[in-house]
Coordinates of C-alpha atoms and ligand atoms in Angstrom, one line a residue:
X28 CA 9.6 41.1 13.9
X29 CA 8.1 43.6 11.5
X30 CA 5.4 43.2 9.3
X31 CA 6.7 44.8 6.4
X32 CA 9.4 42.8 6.2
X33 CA 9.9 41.0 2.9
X34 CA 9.6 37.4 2.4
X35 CA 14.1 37.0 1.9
X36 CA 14.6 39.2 4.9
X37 CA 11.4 37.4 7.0
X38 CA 13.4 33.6 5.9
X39 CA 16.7 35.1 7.6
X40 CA 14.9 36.9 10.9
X41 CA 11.5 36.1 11.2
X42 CA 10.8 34.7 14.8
X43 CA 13.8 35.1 15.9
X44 CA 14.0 35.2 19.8
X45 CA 17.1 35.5 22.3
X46 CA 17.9 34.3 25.8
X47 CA 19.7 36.4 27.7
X48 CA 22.9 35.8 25.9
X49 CA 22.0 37.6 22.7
X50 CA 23.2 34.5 20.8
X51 CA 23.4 35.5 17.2
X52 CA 22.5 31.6 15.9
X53 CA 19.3 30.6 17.1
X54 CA 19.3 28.7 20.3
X55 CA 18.4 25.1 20.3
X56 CA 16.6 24.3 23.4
X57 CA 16.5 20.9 23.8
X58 CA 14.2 21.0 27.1
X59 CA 11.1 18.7 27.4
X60 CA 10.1 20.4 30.3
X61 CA 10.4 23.8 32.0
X62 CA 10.8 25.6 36.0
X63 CA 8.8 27.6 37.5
X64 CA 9.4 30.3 40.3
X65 CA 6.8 28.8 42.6
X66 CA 3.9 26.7 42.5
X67 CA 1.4 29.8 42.5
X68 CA 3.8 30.4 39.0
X69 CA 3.2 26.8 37.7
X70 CA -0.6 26.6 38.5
X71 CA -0.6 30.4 37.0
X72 CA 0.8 28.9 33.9
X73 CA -1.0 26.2 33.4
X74 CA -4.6 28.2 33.9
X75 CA -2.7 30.4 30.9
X76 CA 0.7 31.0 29.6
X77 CA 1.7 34.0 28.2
X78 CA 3.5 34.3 25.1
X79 CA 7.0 33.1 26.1
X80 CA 5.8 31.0 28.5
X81 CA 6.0 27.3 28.3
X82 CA 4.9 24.2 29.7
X83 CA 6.0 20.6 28.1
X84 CA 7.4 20.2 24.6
X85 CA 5.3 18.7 23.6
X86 CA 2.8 21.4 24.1
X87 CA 5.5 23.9 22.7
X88 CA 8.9 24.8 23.0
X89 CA 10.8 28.0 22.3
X90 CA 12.8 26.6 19.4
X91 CA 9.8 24.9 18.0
X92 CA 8.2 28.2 18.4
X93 CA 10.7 30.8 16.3
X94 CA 10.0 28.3 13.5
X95 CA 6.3 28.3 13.9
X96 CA 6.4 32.2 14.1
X97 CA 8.9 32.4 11.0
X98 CA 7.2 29.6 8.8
X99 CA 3.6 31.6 9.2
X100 CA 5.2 34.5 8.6
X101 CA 6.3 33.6 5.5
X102 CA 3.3 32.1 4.3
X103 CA 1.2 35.2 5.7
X104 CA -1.4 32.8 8.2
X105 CA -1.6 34.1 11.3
X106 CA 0.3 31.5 13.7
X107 CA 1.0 27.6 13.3
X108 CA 1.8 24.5 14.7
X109 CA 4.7 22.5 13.7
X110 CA 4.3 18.8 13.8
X111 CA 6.7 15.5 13.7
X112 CA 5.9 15.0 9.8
X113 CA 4.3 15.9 7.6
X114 CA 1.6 13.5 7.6
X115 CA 1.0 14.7 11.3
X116 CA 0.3 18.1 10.2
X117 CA -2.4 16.8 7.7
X118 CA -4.0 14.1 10.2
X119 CA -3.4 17.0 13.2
X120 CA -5.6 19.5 10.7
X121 CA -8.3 17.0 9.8
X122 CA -8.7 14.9 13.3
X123 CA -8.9 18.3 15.2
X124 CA -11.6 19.5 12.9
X125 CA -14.0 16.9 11.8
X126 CA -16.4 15.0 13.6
X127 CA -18.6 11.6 13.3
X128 CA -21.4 12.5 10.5
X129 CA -19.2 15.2 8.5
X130 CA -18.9 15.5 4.8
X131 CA -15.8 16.2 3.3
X132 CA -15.2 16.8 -0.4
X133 CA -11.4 16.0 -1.4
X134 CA -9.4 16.3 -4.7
X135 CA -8.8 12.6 -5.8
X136 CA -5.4 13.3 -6.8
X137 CA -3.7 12.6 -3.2
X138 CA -0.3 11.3 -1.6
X139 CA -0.9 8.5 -0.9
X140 CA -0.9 8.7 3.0
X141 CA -3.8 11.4 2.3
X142 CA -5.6 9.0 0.6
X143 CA -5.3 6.4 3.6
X144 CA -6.5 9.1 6.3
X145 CA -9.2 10.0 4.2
X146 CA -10.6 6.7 2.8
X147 CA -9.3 4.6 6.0
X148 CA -9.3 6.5 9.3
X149 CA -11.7 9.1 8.9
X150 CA -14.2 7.0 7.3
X151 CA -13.6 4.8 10.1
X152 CA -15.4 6.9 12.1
X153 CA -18.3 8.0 10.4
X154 CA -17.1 10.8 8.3
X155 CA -18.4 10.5 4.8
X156 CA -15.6 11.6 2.0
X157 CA -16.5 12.3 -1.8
X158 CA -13.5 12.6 -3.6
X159 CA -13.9 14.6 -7.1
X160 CA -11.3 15.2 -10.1
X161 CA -9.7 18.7 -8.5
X162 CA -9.2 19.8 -11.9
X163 CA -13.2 19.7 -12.5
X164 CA -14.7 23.1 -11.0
X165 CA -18.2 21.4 -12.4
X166 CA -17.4 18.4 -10.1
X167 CA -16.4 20.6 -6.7
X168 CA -20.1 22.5 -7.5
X169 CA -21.9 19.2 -7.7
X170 CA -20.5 17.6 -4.8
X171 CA -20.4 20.2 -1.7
X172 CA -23.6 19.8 0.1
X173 CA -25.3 21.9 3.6
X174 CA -23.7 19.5 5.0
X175 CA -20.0 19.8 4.0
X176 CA -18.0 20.6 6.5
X177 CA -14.4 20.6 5.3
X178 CA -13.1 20.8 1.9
X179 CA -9.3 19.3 1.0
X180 CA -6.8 18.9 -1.8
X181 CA -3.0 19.3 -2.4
X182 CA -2.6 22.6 -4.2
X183 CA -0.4 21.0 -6.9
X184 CA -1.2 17.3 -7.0
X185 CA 1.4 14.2 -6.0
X186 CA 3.0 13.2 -8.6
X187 CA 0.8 14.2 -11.3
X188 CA 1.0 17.5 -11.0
X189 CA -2.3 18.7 -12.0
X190 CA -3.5 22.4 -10.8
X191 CA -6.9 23.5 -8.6
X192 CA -8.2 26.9 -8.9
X193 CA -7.7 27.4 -5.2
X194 CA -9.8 30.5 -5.1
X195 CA -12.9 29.5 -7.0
X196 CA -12.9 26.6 -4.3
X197 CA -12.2 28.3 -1.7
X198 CA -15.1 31.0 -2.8
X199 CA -17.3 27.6 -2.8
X200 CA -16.4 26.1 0.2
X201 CA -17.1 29.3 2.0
X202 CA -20.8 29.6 0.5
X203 CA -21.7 26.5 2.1
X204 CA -19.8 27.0 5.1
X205 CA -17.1 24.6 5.0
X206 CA -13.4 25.0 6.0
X207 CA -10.7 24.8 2.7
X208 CA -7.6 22.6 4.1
X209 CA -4.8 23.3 1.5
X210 CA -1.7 20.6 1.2
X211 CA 1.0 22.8 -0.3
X212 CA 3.7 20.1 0.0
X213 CA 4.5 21.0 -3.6
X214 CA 3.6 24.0 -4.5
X215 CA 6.4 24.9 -2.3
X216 CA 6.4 27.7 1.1
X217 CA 7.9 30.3 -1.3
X218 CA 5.6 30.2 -3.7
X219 CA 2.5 29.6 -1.7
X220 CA -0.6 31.2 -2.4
X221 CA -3.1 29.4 -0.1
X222 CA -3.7 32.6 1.9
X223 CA -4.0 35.1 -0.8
X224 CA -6.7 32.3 -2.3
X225 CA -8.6 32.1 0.9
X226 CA -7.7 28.6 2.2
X227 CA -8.4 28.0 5.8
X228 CA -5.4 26.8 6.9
X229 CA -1.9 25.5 4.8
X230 CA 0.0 22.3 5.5
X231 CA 2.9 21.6 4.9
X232 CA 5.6 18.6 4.8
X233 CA 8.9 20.4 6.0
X234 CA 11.1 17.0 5.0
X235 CA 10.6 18.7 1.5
X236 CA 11.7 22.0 0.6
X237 CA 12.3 23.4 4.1
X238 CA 14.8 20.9 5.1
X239 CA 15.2 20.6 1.5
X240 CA 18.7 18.0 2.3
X241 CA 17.1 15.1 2.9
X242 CA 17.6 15.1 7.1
X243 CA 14.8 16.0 9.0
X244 CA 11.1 14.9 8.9
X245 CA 8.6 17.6 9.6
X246 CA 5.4 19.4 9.0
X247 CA 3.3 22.7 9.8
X248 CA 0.0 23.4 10.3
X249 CA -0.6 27.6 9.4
X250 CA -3.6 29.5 9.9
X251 CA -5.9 32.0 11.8
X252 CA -4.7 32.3 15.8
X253 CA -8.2 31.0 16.3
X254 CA -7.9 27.4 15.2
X255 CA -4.2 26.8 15.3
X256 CA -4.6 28.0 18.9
X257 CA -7.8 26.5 19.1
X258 CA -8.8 23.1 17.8
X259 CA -5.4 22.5 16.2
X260 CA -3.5 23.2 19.4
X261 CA -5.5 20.7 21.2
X262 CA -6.1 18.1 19.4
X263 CA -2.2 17.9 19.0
X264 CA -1.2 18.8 21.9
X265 CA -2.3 16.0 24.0
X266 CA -2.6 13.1 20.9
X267 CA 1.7 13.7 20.8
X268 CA 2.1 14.6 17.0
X269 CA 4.7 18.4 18.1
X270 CA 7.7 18.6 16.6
X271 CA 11.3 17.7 18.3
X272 CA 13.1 21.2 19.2
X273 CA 16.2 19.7 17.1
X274 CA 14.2 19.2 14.3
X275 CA 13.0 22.7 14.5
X276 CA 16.8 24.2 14.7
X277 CA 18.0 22.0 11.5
X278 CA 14.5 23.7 10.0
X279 CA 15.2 27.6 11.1
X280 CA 18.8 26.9 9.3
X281 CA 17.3 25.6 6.2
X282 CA 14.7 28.6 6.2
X283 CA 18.1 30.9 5.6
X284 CA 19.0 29.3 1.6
X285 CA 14.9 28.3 1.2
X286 CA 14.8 31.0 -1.3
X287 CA 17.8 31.0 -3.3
X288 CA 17.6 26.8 -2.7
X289 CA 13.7 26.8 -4.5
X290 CA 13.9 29.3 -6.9
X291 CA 17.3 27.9 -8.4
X292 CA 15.0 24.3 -8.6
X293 CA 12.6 25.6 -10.5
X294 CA 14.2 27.9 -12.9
X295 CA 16.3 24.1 -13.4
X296 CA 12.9 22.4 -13.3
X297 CA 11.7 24.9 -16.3
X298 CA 14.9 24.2 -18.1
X299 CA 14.9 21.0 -17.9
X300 CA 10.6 20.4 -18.6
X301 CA 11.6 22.3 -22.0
X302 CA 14.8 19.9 -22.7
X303 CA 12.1 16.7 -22.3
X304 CA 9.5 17.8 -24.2
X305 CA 9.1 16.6 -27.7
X306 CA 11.7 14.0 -27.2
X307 CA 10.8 10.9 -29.0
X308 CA 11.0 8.3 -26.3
X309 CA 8.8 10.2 -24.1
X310 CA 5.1 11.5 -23.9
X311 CA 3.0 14.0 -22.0
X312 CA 6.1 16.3 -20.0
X313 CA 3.9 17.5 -17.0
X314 CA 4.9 20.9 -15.5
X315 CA 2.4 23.3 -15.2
X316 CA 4.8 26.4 -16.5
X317 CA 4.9 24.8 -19.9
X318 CA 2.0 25.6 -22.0
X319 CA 0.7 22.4 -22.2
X320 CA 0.1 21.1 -19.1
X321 CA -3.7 21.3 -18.9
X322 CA -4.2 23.7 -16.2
X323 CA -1.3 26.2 -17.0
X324 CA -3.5 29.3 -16.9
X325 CA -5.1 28.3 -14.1
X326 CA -1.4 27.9 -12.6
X327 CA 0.6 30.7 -13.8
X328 CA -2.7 32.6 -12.4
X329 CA -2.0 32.1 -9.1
X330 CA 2.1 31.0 -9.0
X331 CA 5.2 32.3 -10.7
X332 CA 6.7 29.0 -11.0
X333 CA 5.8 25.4 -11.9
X334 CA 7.5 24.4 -8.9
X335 CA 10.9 22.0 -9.0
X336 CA 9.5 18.9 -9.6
X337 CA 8.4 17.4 -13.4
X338 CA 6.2 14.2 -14.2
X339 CA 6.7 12.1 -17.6
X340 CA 5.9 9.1 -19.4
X341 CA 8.2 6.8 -20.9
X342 CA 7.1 5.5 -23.7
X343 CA 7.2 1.6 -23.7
X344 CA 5.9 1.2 -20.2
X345 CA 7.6 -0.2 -17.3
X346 CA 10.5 -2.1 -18.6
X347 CA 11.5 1.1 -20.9
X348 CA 11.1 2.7 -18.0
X349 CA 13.2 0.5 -15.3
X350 CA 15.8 0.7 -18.5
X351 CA 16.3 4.4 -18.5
X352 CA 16.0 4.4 -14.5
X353 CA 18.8 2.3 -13.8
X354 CA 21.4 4.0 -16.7
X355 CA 20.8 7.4 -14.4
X356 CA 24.2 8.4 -13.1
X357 CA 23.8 11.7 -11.1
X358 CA 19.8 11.1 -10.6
X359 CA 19.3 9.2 -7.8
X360 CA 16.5 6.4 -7.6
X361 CA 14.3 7.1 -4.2
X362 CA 10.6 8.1 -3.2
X363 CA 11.0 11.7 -1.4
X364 CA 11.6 15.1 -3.6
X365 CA 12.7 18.4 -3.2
X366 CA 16.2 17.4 -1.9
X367 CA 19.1 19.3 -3.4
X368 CA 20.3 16.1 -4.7
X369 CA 18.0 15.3 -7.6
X370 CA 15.7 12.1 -7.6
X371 CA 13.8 9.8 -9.7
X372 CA 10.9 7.8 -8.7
X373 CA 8.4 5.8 -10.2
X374 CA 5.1 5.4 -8.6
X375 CA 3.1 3.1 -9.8
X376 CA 5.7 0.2 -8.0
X377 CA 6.6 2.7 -5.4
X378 CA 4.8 5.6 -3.5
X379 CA 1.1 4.3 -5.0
X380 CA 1.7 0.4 -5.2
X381 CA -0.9 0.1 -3.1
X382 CA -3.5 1.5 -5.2
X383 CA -6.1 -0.8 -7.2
X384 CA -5.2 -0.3 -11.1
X385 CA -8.5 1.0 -11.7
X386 CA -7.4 3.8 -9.4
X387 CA -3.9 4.2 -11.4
X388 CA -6.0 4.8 -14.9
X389 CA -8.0 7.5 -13.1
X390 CA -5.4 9.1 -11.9
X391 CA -3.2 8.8 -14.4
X392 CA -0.3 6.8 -13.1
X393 CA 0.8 5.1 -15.5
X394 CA 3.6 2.0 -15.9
X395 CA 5.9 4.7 -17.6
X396 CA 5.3 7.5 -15.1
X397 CA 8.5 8.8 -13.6
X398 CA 8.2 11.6 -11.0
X399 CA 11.3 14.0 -11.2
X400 CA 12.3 16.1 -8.0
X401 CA 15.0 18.5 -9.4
X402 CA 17.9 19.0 -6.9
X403 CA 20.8 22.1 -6.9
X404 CA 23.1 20.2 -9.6
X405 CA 23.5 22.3 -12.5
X406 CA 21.0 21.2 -14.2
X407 CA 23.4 20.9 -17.9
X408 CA 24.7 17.7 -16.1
X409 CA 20.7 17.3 -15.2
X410 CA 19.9 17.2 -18.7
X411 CA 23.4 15.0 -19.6
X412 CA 22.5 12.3 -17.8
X413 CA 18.4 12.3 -18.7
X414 CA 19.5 12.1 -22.3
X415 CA 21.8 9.4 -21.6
X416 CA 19.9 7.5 -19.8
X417 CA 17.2 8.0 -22.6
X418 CA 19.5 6.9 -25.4
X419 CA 20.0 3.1 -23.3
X420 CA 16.0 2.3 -24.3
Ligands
PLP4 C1 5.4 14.1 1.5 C2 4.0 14.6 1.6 C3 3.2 14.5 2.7 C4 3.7 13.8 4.0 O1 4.9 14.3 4.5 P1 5.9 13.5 5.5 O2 6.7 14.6 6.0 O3 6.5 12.5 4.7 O4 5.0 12.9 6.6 C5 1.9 14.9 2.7 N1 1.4 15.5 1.6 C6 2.1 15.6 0.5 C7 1.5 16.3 -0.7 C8 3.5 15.2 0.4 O5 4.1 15.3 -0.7

């Protein structure tokens, strides 16, 4: 694999590895375990293996492996570890690196299942978690202590989109010593910027863009060799949270079309955000390319694109809102995004029902908020059935 290879052609070859067939589709190698020449070869192995050496899949596996070595390669971290979900990846990364009597300070604006680790399980063992508005660089400064010993937020926030400067918190962070654990579920693996910003390590959920059809459930963990390999390794390694081999070959073929697949969403995305805006039965078209979503300096700083998913409030709260969900035709009503088939969801009775209302003002998620995930239709038809729909209120 070369170094110098660019992103497109990296998607295409990038840990690519053969058996002695020279197979020109990857190999799925659905193996659990593996043999060894002799037992001086097994107890060899299991003092160290060697790159191509394996032990147990759930350990590693070579199939699981060319998609660790392609996805890191893409996102320019050293190595990774590729998990059963995404929400394996982000309890993997915190779990293997936090310890009774840590601080954490976390963006407030979470997926849901964040939230839960955060406030719920690690809290549940004696690590202390101030969550701050991720927007509010004055609110980062105040809160990161000696003490802090890991720092986490979603790059671009679920659903409301709003925007961190990654590097001035990462620059933070650093000063006091604390690790920067970066969610890029949405900010999407081909526009990623964690690692030119300085984050620590990058997670993200594979079941969106990189399976991007609404199949396979998966995440990745991407960093330096010393703490996927290390602590990250590990911990997951022996808790049970690897990926299934199969999994990892639907993955390696979706990594082929991720490009053309994500920039063809958000070029829709941006045609469509512009379509929305200033129509009169909504309010407050979120989408951080359009200059008025409230960090779109901030954003177009670090990305090219908004990304493929848009956030909007219907006006007339929720029964407006159930109105124009259920005259959709070619949008589809479910909770996940980034599938090629476009989907609506609303999250104050879905993905954050659980959430006190108190919680739902602060982080604005409103009755009317609707959570757009733009698929590969064209997005004309897109915009046809929005209006439509819109027209029914
Ligand atoms: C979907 C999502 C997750 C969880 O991923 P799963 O693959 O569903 O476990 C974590 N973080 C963010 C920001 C997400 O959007």
């Amino acid at each position: 694999m070369s170094k110098d290879w660019k992103k497109r052609t990296t998607l295409v070859h990038g840990g690519s590895r053969r058996s002695q067939y020279g197979e020109m589709s990857e190999a799925i190698f659905l193996t659990q375990g593996f043999v060894y020449d002799s037992a001086e070869a097994a107890e060899q192995r299991f003092i160290k293996s060697g790159d191509d050496e394996f032990i147990y899949a759930r350990y590693g596996n070579p199939t699981v492996r060319m998609f660790e070595d392609r996805m890191s390669a893409i996102t320019g971290y050293e190595d990774g570890f590729a998990c059963a979900s995404g929400m394996a990846a982000v309890n993997g990364a915190l779990m293997a690196l936090l310890k009774a009597g840590d601080h954490v300070v976390s963006a407030r604006a979470l997926f849901g299942s964040c939230l839960y680790v955060l406030e719920e399980v690690l809290a549940r063992f004696g690590v202390e978690i101030t969550l701050v508005d991720g927007t509010d660089r004055a609110a980062w400064e105040a809160a990161i202590r000696p003490d802090t010993r890991l720092v986490f937020l979603e790059t671009m926030s679920n659903p409301t989109l709003e925007v961190v400067d990654l590097k001035f918190v990462c620059d933070l962070a650093h000063e006091h010593g604390a690790l920067v654990v970066a969610d890029d579920a949405m900010s999407t693996p081909i526009f990623s910027y964690s690692k030119a910003c300085g984050a620590d390590l990058c997670v993200f959920s594979t079941t969106k863009h990189v399976d991007g059809q609404g199949r396979m459930l998966g995440g990745i963990i991407c960093g330096s060799r010393e703490l996927v390999r290390g602590p990250i390794e590990s911990y997951l390694k022996h808790t049970g949270g690897a990926m299934n081999p199969f999994t990892a070959w639907v993955h390696l073929k979706s990594l082929d079309t991720l490009d053309l697949r994500v920039r063809a969403q958000a070029a829709s995305a941006m045609q469509i955000a512009e379509a929305l805006e200033g129509h009169p039965k909504i309010e407050g078209v979120r989408y951080p390319q359009l200059p008025s979503h409230p960090q779109h300096k901030v954003a177009m700083a670090q990305s090219p694109s908004g990304g493929t998913v848009i956030a909007f409030d219907v006006k007339g709260g929720k029964e407006a809102c159930f109105t124009f969900l259920n005259a959709l035709e070619v949008l589809k009503i479910s909770n996940n995004f980034a599938d090629s088939k476009s989907i609506v969801t609303h999250p104050a009775t879905t993905t954050h029902q659980r959430l006190p209302d108190e919680q739902k003002v602060t982080l604005n998620i409103g009755p009317g908020l609707v959570r757009l995930s733009v698929g590969l239709e064209d997005p004309e038809d897109l915009i046809a059935d929005l209006m439509q729909a819109l027209d029914r209120i």
